[in-house]
Amino acid sequence: MQVRDYYHDSVRNALQKDGWTITHDPYRLKLTRKKNLYIDLGAERLIAAEKGVQKIAVEIKSFRSASEMKDLEEAVGQFVLYEHLLVRYEPERKLYLAVPEDVRSSVFEEEAGQVLIEDKIIRIFTFDVNQEEVITWIP
């Protein structure tokens, strides 16, 4: 059984407050040879102007270990793997890494995090852990 991230329920609540409908908890990627990978959440919301549906998958990371850089390495590895598989199996769904707002300032405003964002390696959104609200979508 998959272990949920420390902030799983907070992110789920934040997305719902932001107008998203949770469609998968977790989102299962079915691979060939009966292998599966699990992304924490799948969600969608109606885009009124375009009369379409925006779909996302969300991998949640708390960055609670002793080393933020080790957490970043692990998160990027998962993100890159999941991103490439989503492009192959469900290209209309965009992957986001959900991190607490304080992680944005301590990790993603530093050089390593900025390179990942500027070079469009990852997409993130931040959330307030107490208010359970989405703060920022990057990019």
Coordinates of C-alpha atoms in Angstrom, one line a residue:
M1 CA 0.0 0.0 0.0
Q2 CA 1.2 3.5 -0.9
V3 CA 2.2 5.7 2.0
R4 CA 0.7 9.2 1.9
D5 CA 2.8 12.3 2.2
Y6 CA 2.6 14.2 5.4
Y7 CA 0.6 17.1 3.7
H8 CA -1.6 14.9 1.6
D9 CA -4.9 16.0 3.1
S10 CA -3.8 19.6 3.2
V11 CA -3.0 19.6 -0.5
R12 CA -6.3 17.9 -1.3
N13 CA -8.2 20.5 0.6
A14 CA -6.2 23.3 -0.9
L15 CA -6.9 22.1 -4.4
Q16 CA -10.6 21.8 -3.7
K17 CA -10.7 25.3 -2.3
D18 CA -9.0 26.5 -5.5
G19 CA -11.8 25.1 -7.6
W20 CA -10.4 21.7 -8.5
T21 CA -12.3 18.4 -8.4
I22 CA -10.2 15.5 -7.2
T23 CA -10.6 12.7 -9.7
H24 CA -8.0 10.3 -8.5
D25 CA -6.5 9.6 -5.0
P26 CA -4.0 8.3 -5.9
Y27 CA -3.6 8.7 -9.7
R28 CA -2.5 5.3 -11.1
L29 CA -0.2 5.1 -14.1
K30 CA -0.7 1.7 -15.7
L31 CA 2.5 0.6 -17.3
T32 CA 3.1 -2.3 -19.6
R33 CA 3.9 -5.7 -18.1
K34 CA 1.4 -5.0 -15.3
K35 CA 3.5 -2.5 -13.5
N36 CA 2.0 0.5 -11.8
L37 CA 3.3 3.9 -10.5
Y38 CA 1.2 6.1 -8.3
I39 CA 1.1 9.9 -8.3
D40 CA -0.5 11.4 -5.2
L41 CA -3.5 13.1 -6.8
G42 CA -5.3 13.6 -10.1
A43 CA -7.6 16.6 -10.5
E44 CA -9.5 18.6 -13.0
R45 CA -11.5 21.8 -13.4
L46 CA -13.6 23.5 -16.0
I47 CA -12.1 26.3 -17.9
A48 CA -15.1 28.5 -18.7
A49 CA -13.4 30.7 -21.4
E50 CA -12.1 27.8 -23.4
K51 CA -15.1 25.5 -22.6
G52 CA -12.7 22.7 -21.8
V53 CA -11.3 20.8 -18.9
Q54 CA -7.8 21.4 -17.4
K55 CA -6.3 18.2 -16.0
I56 CA -3.4 17.9 -13.6
A57 CA -1.6 15.3 -11.6
V58 CA 0.0 16.3 -8.3
E59 CA 3.0 14.8 -6.6
I60 CA 3.2 16.1 -3.0
K61 CA 6.5 16.6 -1.2
S62 CA 6.9 17.8 2.3
F63 CA 10.7 18.4 2.4
R64 CA 10.9 17.3 6.0
S65 CA 14.1 15.3 6.1
A66 CA 17.5 16.6 7.4
S67 CA 18.6 17.5 3.9
E68 CA 16.6 19.8 1.6
M69 CA 18.9 19.0 -1.3
K70 CA 18.4 15.3 -0.9
D71 CA 14.6 15.9 -0.8
L72 CA 15.0 18.0 -3.9
E73 CA 17.0 15.3 -5.7
E74 CA 14.3 12.7 -4.9
A75 CA 11.5 15.0 -5.9
V76 CA 13.1 15.9 -9.2
G77 CA 13.7 12.2 -10.0
Q78 CA 10.1 11.3 -9.4
F79 CA 8.9 14.4 -11.3
V80 CA 10.9 13.6 -14.4
L81 CA 9.9 10.0 -14.5
Y82 CA 6.2 10.7 -14.0
E83 CA 6.3 13.6 -16.4
H84 CA 7.7 11.5 -19.2
L85 CA 5.2 8.7 -18.6
L86 CA 2.3 11.2 -18.5
V87 CA 3.4 12.6 -21.8
R88 CA 3.3 9.1 -23.3
Y89 CA 0.0 7.9 -21.7
E90 CA -2.1 11.0 -20.9
P91 CA -0.5 14.1 -22.6
E92 CA -3.4 16.4 -21.8
R93 CA -2.6 16.0 -18.0
K94 CA 0.1 18.3 -16.6
L95 CA 2.2 17.3 -13.6
Y96 CA 2.8 19.6 -10.7
L97 CA 4.9 19.2 -7.6
A98 CA 3.1 20.5 -4.5
V99 CA 5.3 22.0 -1.8
P100 CA 4.6 24.1 1.3
E101 CA 5.1 27.8 0.9
D102 CA 8.2 27.9 3.1
V103 CA 9.9 25.3 0.9
R104 CA 9.5 27.6 -2.1
S105 CA 11.5 30.3 -0.2
S106 CA 14.1 27.9 1.2
V107 CA 14.6 25.6 -1.8
F108 CA 13.1 27.1 -5.0
E109 CA 14.5 30.6 -4.6
E110 CA 18.0 29.2 -4.3
E111 CA 20.1 28.4 -7.3
A112 CA 19.3 24.7 -7.7
G113 CA 15.6 25.3 -7.4
Q114 CA 15.6 28.3 -9.7
V115 CA 17.5 26.4 -12.4
L116 CA 14.8 23.7 -12.4
I117 CA 12.0 26.3 -12.7
E118 CA 13.8 28.6 -15.2
D119 CA 14.8 25.6 -17.4
K120 CA 11.2 24.3 -17.2
I121 CA 12.3 21.0 -15.7
I122 CA 9.5 21.1 -13.1
R123 CA 6.2 22.9 -12.4
I124 CA 5.3 23.6 -8.8
F125 CA 2.5 25.0 -6.7
T126 CA 2.8 26.1 -3.1
F127 CA 0.2 25.9 -0.4
D128 CA -0.3 27.3 3.1
V129 CA -0.1 24.3 5.5
N130 CA -2.3 26.0 8.1
Q131 CA -5.0 27.6 5.9
E132 CA -4.9 24.7 3.4
E133 CA -4.9 27.1 0.5
V134 CA -3.0 27.3 -2.8
I135 CA -0.6 30.2 -2.7
T136 CA 1.3 30.2 -6.0
W137 CA 1.4 28.3 -9.3
I138 CA 4.9 28.3 -10.9
P139 CA 4.9 28.6 -13.9

